[in-house]
C-alpha cells in the first residue's frame, strides 16, 4: 500500500526539521481534552475539571440547557532579568475546550463556578424548565 500524499508531506517535514511542526515554540503541546469528573446527586451535577496553570480570568464556562462548555487559555509569560537567559521552558500555551451534554438541563441561574489549585469546580443544579445560554463568572 502506498502512503497518501499528506502522509508523504508530513514525513518530509518531520525528517527535515524534527519537532518543528509538532511542538509549540515553548514546551509540550496542550492536552487534547480537559480531563474531568462528573458526579450526580438528586439536586445537582458536580463537575471537577483539571486546568493546571490557567488563571480564572482565562476560563470561560457556558451553559446552554443540558450542554456545559468549558474553554481555557493557557498563556506563556516570559520574563527574563538582564543577566539571565532561558535554557529550557517546558510550559505549554494555547487554548483547549470541551463540551459535555448532561442527562438533564441545568438551572444556570443558580449554577456556581469556582477555581482553586488548578481545579475548576462547577455545581450545576438540575432544571425542570428550558432556558437560553448563559455564561458563568468564576469566583
GROMACS .gro file of N, CA, C and O in nm:
model
  556
    1UNK      N    1   0.085  -0.118   0.000
    1UNK     CA    2   0.000   0.000   0.000
    1UNK      C    3   0.089   0.125   0.000
    1UNK      O    4   0.183   0.135   0.077
    2UNK      N    5   0.059   0.218  -0.087
    2UNK     CA    6   0.135   0.343  -0.096
    2UNK      C    7   0.084   0.444   0.006
    2UNK      O    8  -0.036   0.455   0.029
    3UNK      N    9   0.177   0.522   0.067
    3UNK     CA   10   0.133   0.626   0.160
    3UNK      C   11   0.060   0.738   0.086
    3UNK      O   12   0.086   0.764  -0.031
    4UNK      N   13  -0.034   0.804   0.154
    4UNK     CA   14  -0.107   0.914   0.092
    4UNK      C   15  -0.015   1.034   0.074
    4UNK      O   16   0.092   1.043   0.133
    5UNK      N   17  -0.060   1.128  -0.008
    5UNK     CA   18   0.020   1.249  -0.032
    5UNK      C   19   0.042   1.328   0.096
    5UNK      O   20   0.150   1.378   0.120
    6UNK      N   21  -0.063   1.342   0.178
    6UNK     CA   22  -0.047   1.420   0.302
    6UNK      C   23   0.052   1.351   0.395
    6UNK      O   24   0.128   1.416   0.464
    7UNK      N   25   0.053   1.218   0.396
    7UNK     CA   26   0.147   1.143   0.480
    7UNK      C   27   0.290   1.166   0.431
    7UNK      O   28   0.382   1.182   0.511
    8UNK      N   29   0.311   1.166   0.299
    8UNK     CA   30   0.444   1.193   0.244
    8UNK      C   31   0.492   1.333   0.282
    8UNK      O   32   0.608   1.353   0.316
    9UNK      N   33   0.399   1.430   0.275
    9UNK     CA   34   0.432   1.568   0.311
    9UNK      C   35   0.472   1.578   0.458
    9UNK      O   36   0.572   1.640   0.492
   10UNK      N   37   0.395   1.512   0.546
   10UNK     CA   38   0.426   1.512   0.689
   10UNK      C   39   0.561   1.446   0.716
   10UNK      O   40   0.641   1.496   0.793
   11UNK      N   41   0.587   1.332   0.650
   11UNK     CA   42   0.714   1.262   0.670
   11UNK      C   43   0.831   1.347   0.623
   11UNK      O   44   0.936   1.351   0.688
   12UNK      N   45   0.815   1.417   0.510
   12UNK     CA   46   0.922   1.501   0.458
   12UNK      C   47   0.960   1.609   0.559
   12UNK      O   48   1.076   1.629   0.591
   13UNK      N   49   0.860   1.681   0.613
   13UNK     CA   50   0.889   1.789   0.706
   13UNK      C   51   0.935   1.737   0.842
   13UNK      O   52   1.013   1.801   0.910
   14UNK      N   53   0.890   1.618   0.881
   14UNK     CA   54   0.936   1.560   1.007
   14UNK      C   55   1.085   1.528   0.996
   14UNK      O   56   1.163   1.551   1.087
   15UNK      N   57   1.127   1.474   0.881
   15UNK     CA   58   1.267   1.442   0.860
   15UNK      C   59   1.351   1.568   0.843
   15UNK      O   60   1.464   1.574   0.890
   16UNK      N   61   1.296   1.667   0.775
   16UNK     CA   62   1.368   1.791   0.750
   16UNK      C   63   1.394   1.869   0.879
   16UNK      O   64   1.504   1.917   0.903
   17UNK      N   65   1.293   1.880   0.962
   17UNK     CA   66   1.304   1.958   1.085
   17UNK      C   67   1.222   1.889   1.193
   17UNK      O   68   1.108   1.926   1.219
   18UNK      N   69   1.278   1.786   1.258
   18UNK     CA   70   1.200   1.710   1.355
   18UNK      C   71   1.149   1.796   1.469
   18UNK      O   72   1.223   1.873   1.528
   19UNK      N   73   1.020   1.783   1.496
   19UNK     CA   74   0.959   1.853   1.608
   19UNK      C   75   0.916   1.995   1.579
   19UNK      O   76   0.841   2.053   1.655
   20UNK      N   77   0.962   2.052   1.469
   20UNK     CA   78   0.930   2.193   1.442
   20UNK      C   79   0.781   2.215   1.421
   20UNK      O   80   0.724   2.309   1.470
   21UNK      N   81   0.716   2.126   1.348
   21UNK     CA   82   0.575   2.144   1.317
   21UNK      C   83   0.484   2.076   1.419
   21UNK      O   84   0.366   2.094   1.416
   22UNK      N   85   0.539   1.997   1.508
   22UNK     CA   86   0.460   1.921   1.602
   22UNK      C   87   0.449   1.991   1.737
   22UNK      O   88   0.343   1.999   1.795
   23UNK      N   89   0.558   2.045   1.786
   23UNK     CA   90   0.559   2.105   1.918
   23UNK      C   91   0.550   2.257   1.909
   23UNK      O   92   0.600   2.316   1.816
   24UNK      N   93   0.487   2.320   2.008
   24UNK     CA   94   0.484   2.466   2.010
   24UNK      C   95   0.622   2.521   2.042
   24UNK      O   96   0.712   2.446   2.081
   25UNK      N   97   0.639   2.651   2.027
   25UNK     CA   98   0.766   2.716   2.050
   25UNK      C   99   0.816   2.695   2.192
   25UNK      O  100   0.934   2.673   2.214
   26UNK      N  101   0.728   2.702   2.291
   26UNK     CA  102   0.764   2.681   2.430
   26UNK      C  103   0.702   2.551   2.479
   26UNK      O  104   0.581   2.540   2.488
   27UNK      N  105   0.781   2.452   2.512
   27UNK     CA  106   0.733   2.335   2.583
   27UNK      C  107   0.649   2.239   2.504
   27UNK      O  108   0.649   2.237   2.382
   28UNK      N  109   0.576   2.156   2.578
   28UNK     CA  110   0.497   2.049   2.521
   28UNK      C  111   0.365   2.101   2.468
   28UNK      O  112   0.321   2.210   2.498
   29UNK      N  113   0.299   2.016   2.390
   29UNK     CA  114   0.168   2.051   2.336
   29UNK      C  115   0.063   2.048   2.446
   29UNK      O  116   0.080   1.983   2.549
   30UNK      N  117  -0.047   2.118   2.425
   30UNK     CA  118  -0.159   2.116   2.518
   30UNK      C  119  -0.222   1.978   2.522
   30UNK      O  120  -0.216   1.904   2.424
   31UNK      N  121  -0.286   1.945   2.633
   31UNK     CA  122  -0.360   1.819   2.634
   31UNK      C  123  -0.471   1.825   2.529
   31UNK      O  124  -0.521   1.931   2.497
   32UNK      N  125  -0.509   1.708   2.476
   32UNK     CA  126  -0.613   1.704   2.373
   32UNK      C  127  -0.748   1.748   2.427
   32UNK      O  128  -0.825   1.808   2.356
   33UNK      N  129  -0.778   1.713   2.551
   33UNK     CA  130  -0.905   1.748   2.612
   33UNK      C  131  -0.884   1.787   2.756
   33UNK      O  132  -0.786   1.749   2.819
   34UNK      N  133  -0.979   1.860   2.809
   34UNK     CA  134  -0.981   1.891   2.951
   34UNK      C  135  -1.028   1.764   3.022
   34UNK      O  136  -1.133   1.710   2.988
   35UNK      N  137  -0.952   1.715   3.118
   35UNK     CA  138  -0.994   1.597   3.192
   35UNK      C  139  -1.089   1.638   3.303
   35UNK      O  140  -1.070   1.741   3.367
   36UNK      N  141  -1.192   1.556   3.325
   36UNK     CA  142  -1.291   1.595   3.424
   36UNK      C  143  -1.357   1.475   3.489
   36UNK      O  144  -1.349   1.363   3.440
   37UNK      N  145  -1.421   1.501   3.603
   37UNK     CA  146  -1.505   1.406   3.676
   37UNK      C  147  -1.641   1.471   3.690
   37UNK      O  148  -1.651   1.591   3.717
   38UNK      N  149  -1.747   1.392   3.675
   38UNK     CA  150  -1.883   1.443   3.693
   38UNK      C  151  -1.955   1.352   3.791
   38UNK      O  152  -1.955   1.230   3.774
   39UNK      N  153  -2.013   1.412   3.893
   39UNK     CA  154  -2.092   1.338   3.991
   39UNK      C  155  -2.235   1.390   3.986
   39UNK      O  156  -2.259   1.506   3.955
   40UNK      N  157  -2.330   1.304   4.020
   40UNK     CA  158  -2.470   1.343   4.018
   40UNK      C  159  -2.535   1.312   4.151
   40UNK      O  160  -2.513   1.207   4.210
   41UNK      N  161  -2.614   1.408   4.200
   41UNK     CA  162  -2.700   1.386   4.316
   41UNK      C  163  -2.843   1.409   4.268
   41UNK      O  164  -2.866   1.439   4.151
   42UNK      N  165  -2.939   1.399   4.359
   42UNK     CA  166  -3.078   1.422   4.320
   42UNK      C  167  -3.101   1.566   4.274
   42UNK      O  168  -3.185   1.592   4.188
   43UNK      N  169  -3.027   1.661   4.332
   43UNK     CA  170  -3.050   1.803   4.304
   43UNK      C  171  -2.957   1.864   4.200
   43UNK      O  172  -2.992   1.964   4.137
   44UNK      N  173  -2.834   1.809   4.184
   44UNK     CA  174  -2.736   1.879   4.101
   44UNK      C  175  -2.630   1.784   4.045
   44UNK      O  176  -2.615   1.671   4.090
   45UNK      N  177  -2.556   1.838   3.947
   45UNK     CA  178  -2.436   1.774   3.896
   45UNK      C  179  -2.318   1.852   3.952
   45UNK      O  180  -2.322   1.974   3.962
   46UNK      N  181  -2.210   1.782   3.988
   46UNK     CA  182  -2.087   1.847   4.030
   46UNK      C  183  -1.978   1.803   3.935
   46UNK      O  184  -1.954   1.684   3.916
   47UNK      N  185  -1.913   1.900   3.873
   47UNK     CA  186  -1.811   1.874   3.774
   47UNK      C  187  -1.678   1.928   3.824
   47UNK      O  188  -1.671   2.041   3.871
   48UNK      N  189  -1.574   1.848   3.816
   48UNK     CA  190  -1.437   1.890   3.850
   48UNK      C  191  -1.353   1.875   3.724
   48UNK      O  192  -1.347   1.766   3.666
   49UNK      N  193  -1.290   1.984   3.680
   49UNK     CA  194  -1.208   1.984   3.560
   49UNK      C  195  -1.066   2.027   3.595
   49UNK      O  196  -1.048   2.125   3.666
   50UNK      N  197  -0.968   1.953   3.546
   50UNK     CA  198  -0.828   1.988   3.569
   50UNK      C  199  -0.783   2.093   3.469
   50UNK      O  200  -0.790   2.071   3.348
   51UNK      N  201  -0.738   2.207   3.522
   51UNK     CA  202  -0.688   2.316   3.438
   51UNK      C  203  -0.562   2.375   3.502
   51UNK      O  204  -0.560   2.492   3.542
   52UNK      N  205  -0.455   2.297   3.514
   52UNK     CA  206  -0.335   2.347   3.581
   52UNK      C  207  -0.271   2.463   3.505
   52UNK      O  208  -0.265   2.462   3.382
   53UNK      N  209  -0.229   2.563   3.579
   53UNK     CA  210  -0.162   2.677   3.520
   53UNK      C  211  -0.251   2.777   3.451
   53UNK      O  212  -0.203   2.869   3.385
   54UNK      N  213  -0.382   2.763   3.465
   54UNK     CA  214  -0.476   2.854   3.399
   54UNK      C  215  -0.533   2.951   3.501
   54UNK      O  216  -0.586   2.909   3.604
   55UNK      N  217  -0.523   3.079   3.474
   55UNK     CA  218  -0.582   3.181   3.562
   55UNK      C  219  -0.733   3.178   3.545
   55UNK      O  220  -0.785   3.151   3.436
   56UNK      N  221  -0.805   3.207   3.652
   56UNK     CA  222  -0.952   3.200   3.644
   56UNK      C  223  -1.008   3.299   3.543
   56UNK      O  224  -1.114   3.275   3.486
   57UNK      N  225  -0.937   3.407   3.514
   57UNK     CA  226  -0.981   3.504   3.414
   57UNK      C  227  -0.976   3.445   3.273
   57UNK      O  228  -1.038   3.496   3.181
   58UNK      N  229  -0.898   3.338   3.256
   58UNK     CA  230  -0.882   3.276   3.124
   58UNK      C  231  -0.967   3.151   3.106
   58UNK      O  232  -0.949   3.076   3.010
   59UNK      N  233  -1.060   3.127   3.200
   59UNK     CA  234  -1.152   3.014   3.190
   59UNK      C  235  -1.290   3.068   3.158
   59UNK      O  236  -1.337   3.162   3.220
   60UNK      N  237  -1.355   3.008   3.060
   60UNK     CA  238  -1.488   3.050   3.018
   60UNK      C  239  -1.582   2.931   3.021
   60UNK      O  240  -1.554   2.828   2.958
   61UNK      N  241  -1.691   2.944   3.096
   61UNK     CA  242  -1.790   2.838   3.109
   61UNK      C  243  -1.923   2.889   3.055
   61UNK      O  244  -1.968   2.997   3.093
   62UNK      N  245  -1.984   2.811   2.967
   62UNK     CA  246  -2.113   2.846   2.910
   62UNK      C  247  -2.209   2.730   2.932
   62UNK      O  248  -2.171   2.614   2.915
   63UNK      N  249  -2.334   2.765   2.970
   63UNK     CA  250  -2.439   2.665   2.988
   63UNK      C  251  -2.550   2.693   2.889
   63UNK      O  252  -2.599   2.806   2.882
   64UNK      N  253  -2.588   2.591   2.813
   64UNK     CA  254  -2.699   2.603   2.719
   64UNK      C  255  -2.787   2.479   2.736
   64UNK      O  256  -2.761   2.375   2.674
   65UNK      N  257  -2.886   2.488   2.822
   65UNK     CA  258  -2.972   2.374   2.851
   65UNK      C  259  -2.896   2.267   2.925
   65UNK      O  260  -2.852   2.285   3.037
   66UNK      N  261  -2.874   2.153   2.859
   66UNK     CA  262  -2.802   2.041   2.920
   66UNK      C  263  -2.656   2.037   2.875
   66UNK      O  264  -2.581   1.950   2.916
   67UNK      N  265  -2.614   2.132   2.792
   67UNK     CA  266  -2.477   2.134   2.741
   67UNK      C  267  -2.393   2.235   2.820
   67UNK      O  268  -2.427   2.353   2.828
   68UNK      N  269  -2.283   2.185   2.877
   68UNK     CA  270  -2.189   2.270   2.951
   68UNK      C  271  -2.060   2.273   2.870
   68UNK      O  272  -2.005   2.168   2.835
   69UNK      N  273  -2.013   2.394   2.839
   69UNK     CA  274  -1.890   2.410   2.760
   69UNK      C  275  -1.786   2.482   2.843
   69UNK      O  276  -1.816   2.583   2.907
   70UNK      N  277  -1.665   2.430   2.841
   70UNK     CA  278  -1.552   2.489   2.913
   70UNK      C  279  -1.444   2.520   2.810
   70UNK      O  280  -1.408   2.436   2.729
   71UNK      N  281  -1.394   2.642   2.814
   71UNK     CA  282  -1.283   2.683   2.727
   71UNK      C  283  -1.180   2.751   2.814
   71UNK      O  284  -1.213   2.832   2.901
   72UNK      N  285  -1.053   2.717   2.794
   72UNK     CA  286  -0.946   2.775   2.876
   72UNK      C  287  -0.829   2.815   2.786
   72UNK      O  288  -0.798   2.746   2.689
   73UNK      N  289  -0.767   2.926   2.822
   73UNK     CA  290  -0.649   2.974   2.750
   73UNK      C  291  -0.531   2.974   2.846
   73UNK      O  292  -0.536   3.037   2.951
   74UNK      N  293  -0.427   2.900   2.808
   74UNK     CA  294  -0.305   2.895   2.887
   74UNK      C  295  -0.208   2.990   2.821
   74UNK      O  296  -0.185   2.983   2.701
   75UNK      N  297  -0.152   3.079   2.902
   75UNK     CA  298  -0.062   3.180   2.845
   75UNK      C  299   0.080   3.160   2.897
   75UNK      O  300   0.100   3.135   3.014
   76UNK      N  301   0.176   3.173   2.807
   76UNK     CA  302   0.318   3.165   2.841
   76UNK      C  303   0.365   3.306   2.873
   76UNK      O  304   0.353   3.396   2.792
   77UNK      N  305   0.412   3.325   2.993
   77UNK     CA  306   0.463   3.456   3.033
   77UNK      C  307   0.614   3.448   3.045
   77UNK      O  308   0.666   3.389   3.139
   78UNK      N  309   0.684   3.502   2.947
   78UNK     CA  310   0.830   3.502   2.950
   78UNK      C  311   0.878   3.627   3.020
   78UNK      O  312   0.844   3.739   2.983
   79UNK      N  313   0.956   3.607   3.124
   79UNK     CA  314   1.018   3.721   3.192
   79UNK      C  315   1.162   3.686   3.221
   79UNK      O  316   1.191   3.580   3.278
   80UNK      N  317   1.250   3.771   3.178
   80UNK     CA  318   1.392   3.747   3.197
   80UNK      C  319   1.454   3.870   3.261
   80UNK      O  320   1.419   3.983   3.228
   81UNK      N  321   1.548   3.845   3.349
   81UNK     CA  322   1.627   3.955   3.402
   81UNK      C  323   1.742   3.980   3.306
   81UNK      O  324   1.773   3.896   3.221
   82UNK      N  325   1.806   4.091   3.320
   82UNK     CA  326   1.910   4.130   3.226
   82UNK      C  327   2.026   4.030   3.226
   82UNK      O  328   2.083   4.001   3.122
   83UNK      N  329   2.059   3.974   3.340
   83UNK     CA  330   2.173   3.883   3.348
   83UNK      C  331   2.132   3.735   3.338
   83UNK      O  332   2.210   3.648   3.369
   84UNK      N  333   2.009   3.707   3.292
   84UNK     CA  334   1.960   3.570   3.278
   84UNK      C  335   1.932   3.537   3.133
   84UNK      O  336   1.903   3.625   3.053
   85UNK      N  337   1.936   3.409   3.103
   85UNK     CA  338   1.890   3.362   2.973
   85UNK      C  339   1.817   3.230   2.995
   85UNK      O  340   1.851   3.152   3.082
   86UNK      N  341   1.714   3.208   2.918
   86UNK     CA  342   1.631   3.089   2.930
   86UNK      C  343   1.702   2.971   2.864
   86UNK      O  344   1.737   2.976   2.748
   87UNK      N  345   1.725   2.865   2.942
   87UNK     CA  346   1.789   2.746   2.888
   87UNK      C  347   1.687   2.644   2.839
   87UNK      O  348   1.710   2.576   2.742
   88UNK      N  349   1.573   2.634   2.910
   88UNK     CA  350   1.470   2.538   2.871
   88UNK      C  351   1.338   2.582   2.930
   88UNK      O  352   1.332   2.627   3.043
   89UNK      N  353   1.231   2.570   2.854
   89UNK     CA  354   1.097   2.600   2.901
   89UNK      C  355   1.006   2.487   2.860
   89UNK      O  356   0.994   2.457   2.742
   90UNK      N  357   0.943   2.421   2.958
   90UNK     CA  358   0.855   2.309   2.929
   90UNK      C  359   0.710   2.342   2.958
   90UNK      O  360   0.626   2.254   2.966
   91UNK      N  361   0.679   2.469   2.977
   91UNK     CA  362   0.540   2.510   2.997
   91UNK      C  363   0.474   2.526   2.862
   91UNK      O  364   0.534   2.575   2.768
   92UNK      N  365   0.349   2.483   2.852
   92UNK     CA  366   0.278   2.493   2.725
   92UNK      C  367   0.185   2.613   2.726
   92UNK      O  368   0.158   2.673   2.830
   93UNK      N  369   0.136   2.650   2.609
   93UNK     CA  370   0.043   2.760   2.596
   93UNK      C  371  -0.049   2.733   2.478
   93UNK      O  372  -0.019   2.654   2.392
   94UNK      N  373  -0.162   2.799   2.480
   94UNK     CA  374  -0.261   2.781   2.376
   94UNK      C  375  -0.399   2.773   2.438
   94UNK      O  376  -0.421   2.821   2.548
   95UNK      N  377  -0.494   2.712   2.369
   95UNK     CA  378  -0.628   2.700   2.425
   95UNK      C  379  -0.678   2.557   2.409
   95UNK      O  380  -0.635   2.483   2.322
   96UNK      N  381  -0.768   2.522   2.498
   96UNK     CA  382  -0.828   2.390   2.499
   96UNK      C  383  -0.975   2.407   2.537
   96UNK      O  384  -1.009   2.501   2.609
   97UNK      N  385  -1.061   2.321   2.486
   97UNK     CA  386  -1.204   2.334   2.513
   97UNK      C  387  -1.268   2.196   2.521
   97UNK      O  388  -1.216   2.098   2.467
   98UNK      N  389  -1.381   2.193   2.589
   98UNK     CA  390  -1.458   2.068   2.599
   98UNK      C  391  -1.603   2.102   2.626
   98UNK      O  392  -1.634   2.192   2.703
   99UNK      N  393  -1.694   2.027   2.563
   99UNK     CA  394  -1.837   2.041   2.587
   99UNK      C  395  -1.892   1.906   2.631
   99UNK      O  396  -1.851   1.802   2.579
  100UNK      N  397  -1.985   1.911   2.726
  100UNK     CA  398  -2.046   1.790   2.781
  100UNK      C  399  -2.196   1.807   2.778
  100UNK      O  400  -2.248   1.912   2.817
  101UNK      N  401  -2.266   1.704   2.733
  101UNK     CA  402  -2.412   1.704   2.739
  101UNK      C  403  -2.451   1.621   2.860
  101UNK      O  404  -2.424   1.502   2.867
  102UNK      N  405  -2.518   1.686   2.956
  102UNK     CA  406  -2.566   1.618   3.075
  102UNK      C  407  -2.701   1.555   3.049
  102UNK      O  408  -2.773   1.596   2.957
  103UNK      N  409  -2.741   1.457   3.130
  103UNK     CA  410  -2.870   1.391   3.107
  103UNK      C  411  -2.991   1.482   3.127
  103UNK      O  412  -3.098   1.455   3.072
  104UNK      N  413  -2.974   1.589   3.204
  104UNK     CA  414  -3.086   1.679   3.232
  104UNK      C  415  -3.038   1.823   3.222
  104UNK      O  416  -2.921   1.853   3.245
  105UNK      N  417  -3.127   1.916   3.186
  105UNK     CA  418  -3.089   2.057   3.175
  105UNK      C  419  -3.047   2.114   3.309
  105UNK      O  420  -3.090   2.068   3.415
  106UNK      N  421  -2.963   2.218   3.302
  106UNK     CA  422  -2.906   2.281   3.420
  106UNK      C  423  -2.976   2.413   3.447
  106UNK      O  424  -3.006   2.489   3.355
  107UNK      N  425  -2.999   2.443   3.574
  107UNK     CA  426  -3.053   2.572   3.615
  107UNK      C  427  -2.936   2.670   3.623
  107UNK      O  428  -2.869   2.680   3.724
  108UNK      N  429  -2.912   2.742   3.514
  108UNK     CA  430  -2.796   2.831   3.509
  108UNK      C  431  -2.806   2.950   3.602
  108UNK      O  432  -2.706   3.012   3.637
  109UNK      N  433  -2.925   2.985   3.648
  109UNK     CA  434  -2.942   3.099   3.739
  109UNK      C  435  -2.880   3.071   3.876
  109UNK      O  436  -2.837   3.164   3.945
  110UNK      N  437  -2.871   2.945   3.917
  110UNK     CA  438  -2.815   2.912   4.048
  110UNK      C  439  -2.686   2.831   4.038
  110UNK      O  440  -2.634   2.784   4.139
  111UNK      N  441  -2.631   2.815   3.917
  111UNK     CA  442  -2.506   2.741   3.898
  111UNK      C  443  -2.390   2.821   3.957
  111UNK      O  444  -2.390   2.944   3.955
  112UNK      N  445  -2.290   2.749   4.009
  112UNK     CA  446  -2.174   2.813   4.073
  112UNK      C  447  -2.046   2.755   4.014
  112UNK      O  448  -2.035   2.634   3.994
  113UNK      N  449  -1.949   2.844   3.986
  113UNK     CA  450  -1.818   2.802   3.935
  113UNK      C  451  -1.710   2.856   4.028
  113UNK      O  452  -1.714   2.971   4.070
  114UNK      N  453  -1.612   2.771   4.060
  114UNK     CA  454  -1.501   2.810   4.148
  114UNK      C  455  -1.374   2.742   4.097
  114UNK      O  456  -1.379   2.627   4.053
  115UNK      N  457  -1.262   2.812   4.103
  115UNK     CA  458  -1.135   2.755   4.058
  115UNK      C  459  -1.031   2.771   4.168
  115UNK      O  460  -1.004   2.883   4.213
  116UNK      N  461  -0.975   2.658   4.213
  116UNK     CA  462  -0.870   2.658   4.315
  116UNK      C  463  -0.766   2.553   4.281
  116UNK      O  464  -0.801   2.440   4.247
  117UNK      N  465  -0.638   2.590   4.291
  117UNK     CA  466  -0.527   2.498   4.272
  117UNK      C  467  -0.535   2.420   4.141
  117UNK      O  468  -0.508   2.300   4.137
  118UNK      N  469  -0.576   2.486   4.035
  118UNK     CA  470  -0.580   2.423   3.904
  118UNK      C  471  -0.698   2.332   3.879
  118UNK      O  472  -0.701   2.260   3.780
  119UNK      N  473  -0.797   2.334   3.969
  119UNK     CA  474  -0.917   2.253   3.951
  119UNK      C  475  -1.039   2.343   3.947
  119UNK      O  476  -1.064   2.419   4.041
  120UNK      N  477  -1.113   2.336   3.837
  120UNK     CA  478  -1.238   2.410   3.823
  120UNK      C  479  -1.350   2.322   3.878
  120UNK      O  480  -1.363   2.207   3.838
  121UNK      N  481  -1.430   2.376   3.969
  121UNK     CA  482  -1.543   2.305   4.025
  121UNK      C  483  -1.671   2.376   3.985
  121UNK      O  484  -1.685   2.495   4.009
  122UNK      N  485  -1.762   2.303   3.921
  122UNK     CA  486  -1.891   2.357   3.882
  122UNK      C  487  -1.999   2.281   3.959
  122UNK      O  488  -2.002   2.159   3.957
  123UNK      N  489  -2.086   2.355   4.025
  123UNK     CA  490  -2.205   2.296   4.087
  123UNK      C  491  -2.322   2.339   4.000
  123UNK      O  492  -2.352   2.458   3.989
  124UNK      N  493  -2.386   2.241   3.936
  124UNK     CA  494  -2.486   2.267   3.834
  124UNK      C  495  -2.621   2.208   3.876
  124UNK      O  496  -2.648   2.090   3.852
  125UNK      N  497  -2.705   2.290   3.941
  125UNK     CA  498  -2.837   2.240   3.984
  125UNK      C  499  -2.921   2.197   3.863
  125UNK      O  500  -2.917   2.260   3.758
  126UNK      N  501  -2.998   2.092   3.882
  126UNK     CA  502  -3.084   2.042   3.775
  126UNK      C  503  -3.202   2.135   3.755
  126UNK      O  504  -3.250   2.198   3.847
  127UNK      N  505  -3.252   2.143   3.631
  127UNK     CA  506  -3.361   2.232   3.595
  127UNK      C  507  -3.478   2.150   3.540
  127UNK      O  508  -3.457   2.048   3.477
  128UNK      N  509  -3.595   2.202   3.560
  128UNK     CA  510  -3.712   2.133   3.506
  128UNK      C  511  -3.770   2.206   3.386
  128UNK      O  512  -3.843   2.148   3.308
  129UNK      N  513  -3.737   2.337   3.365
  129UNK     CA  514  -3.787   2.414   3.252
  129UNK      C  515  -3.671   2.456   3.163
  129UNK      O  516  -3.561   2.481   3.210
  130UNK      N  517  -3.695   2.471   3.031
  130UNK     CA  518  -3.592   2.511   2.937
  130UNK      C  519  -3.563   2.661   2.945
  130UNK      O  520  -3.650   2.739   2.979
  131UNK      N  521  -3.437   2.700   2.912
  131UNK     CA  522  -3.396   2.840   2.913
  131UNK      C  523  -3.278   2.856   2.816
  131UNK      O  524  -3.216   2.759   2.776
  132UNK      N  525  -3.240   2.981   2.778
  132UNK     CA  526  -3.132   3.006   2.684
  132UNK      C  527  -2.994   2.992   2.746
  132UNK      O  528  -2.979   2.960   2.863
  133UNK      N  529  -2.888   3.018   2.668
  133UNK     CA  530  -2.749   3.005   2.711
  133UNK      C  531  -2.710   3.115   2.809
  133UNK      O  532  -2.759   3.228   2.800
  134UNK      N  533  -2.620   3.084   2.900
  134UNK     CA  534  -2.569   3.181   2.995
  134UNK      C  535  -2.424   3.152   3.025
  134UNK      O  536  -2.385   3.037   3.037
  135UNK      N  537  -2.341   3.258   3.038
  135UNK     CA  538  -2.201   3.243   3.073
  135UNK      C  539  -2.186   3.260   3.223
  135UNK      O  540  -2.244   3.351   3.282
  136UNK      N  541  -2.104   3.174   3.288
  136UNK     CA  542  -2.083   3.181   3.432
  136UNK      C  543  -1.960   3.262   3.465
  136UNK      O  544  -1.859   3.254   3.395
  137UNK      N  545  -1.966   3.342   3.571
  137UNK     CA  546  -1.848   3.410   3.625
  137UNK      C  547  -1.781   3.316   3.724
  137UNK      O  548  -1.848   3.249   3.801
  138UNK      N  549  -1.650   3.314   3.723
  138UNK     CA  550  -1.574   3.223   3.808
  138UNK      C  551  -1.524   3.299   3.930
  138UNK      O  552  -1.459   3.403   3.917
  139UNK      N  553  -1.553   3.244   4.048
  139UNK     CA  554  -1.512   3.309   4.173
  139UNK      C  555  -1.371   3.272   4.210
  139UNK      O  556  -1.318   3.174   4.176
   0.00000   0.00000   0.00000
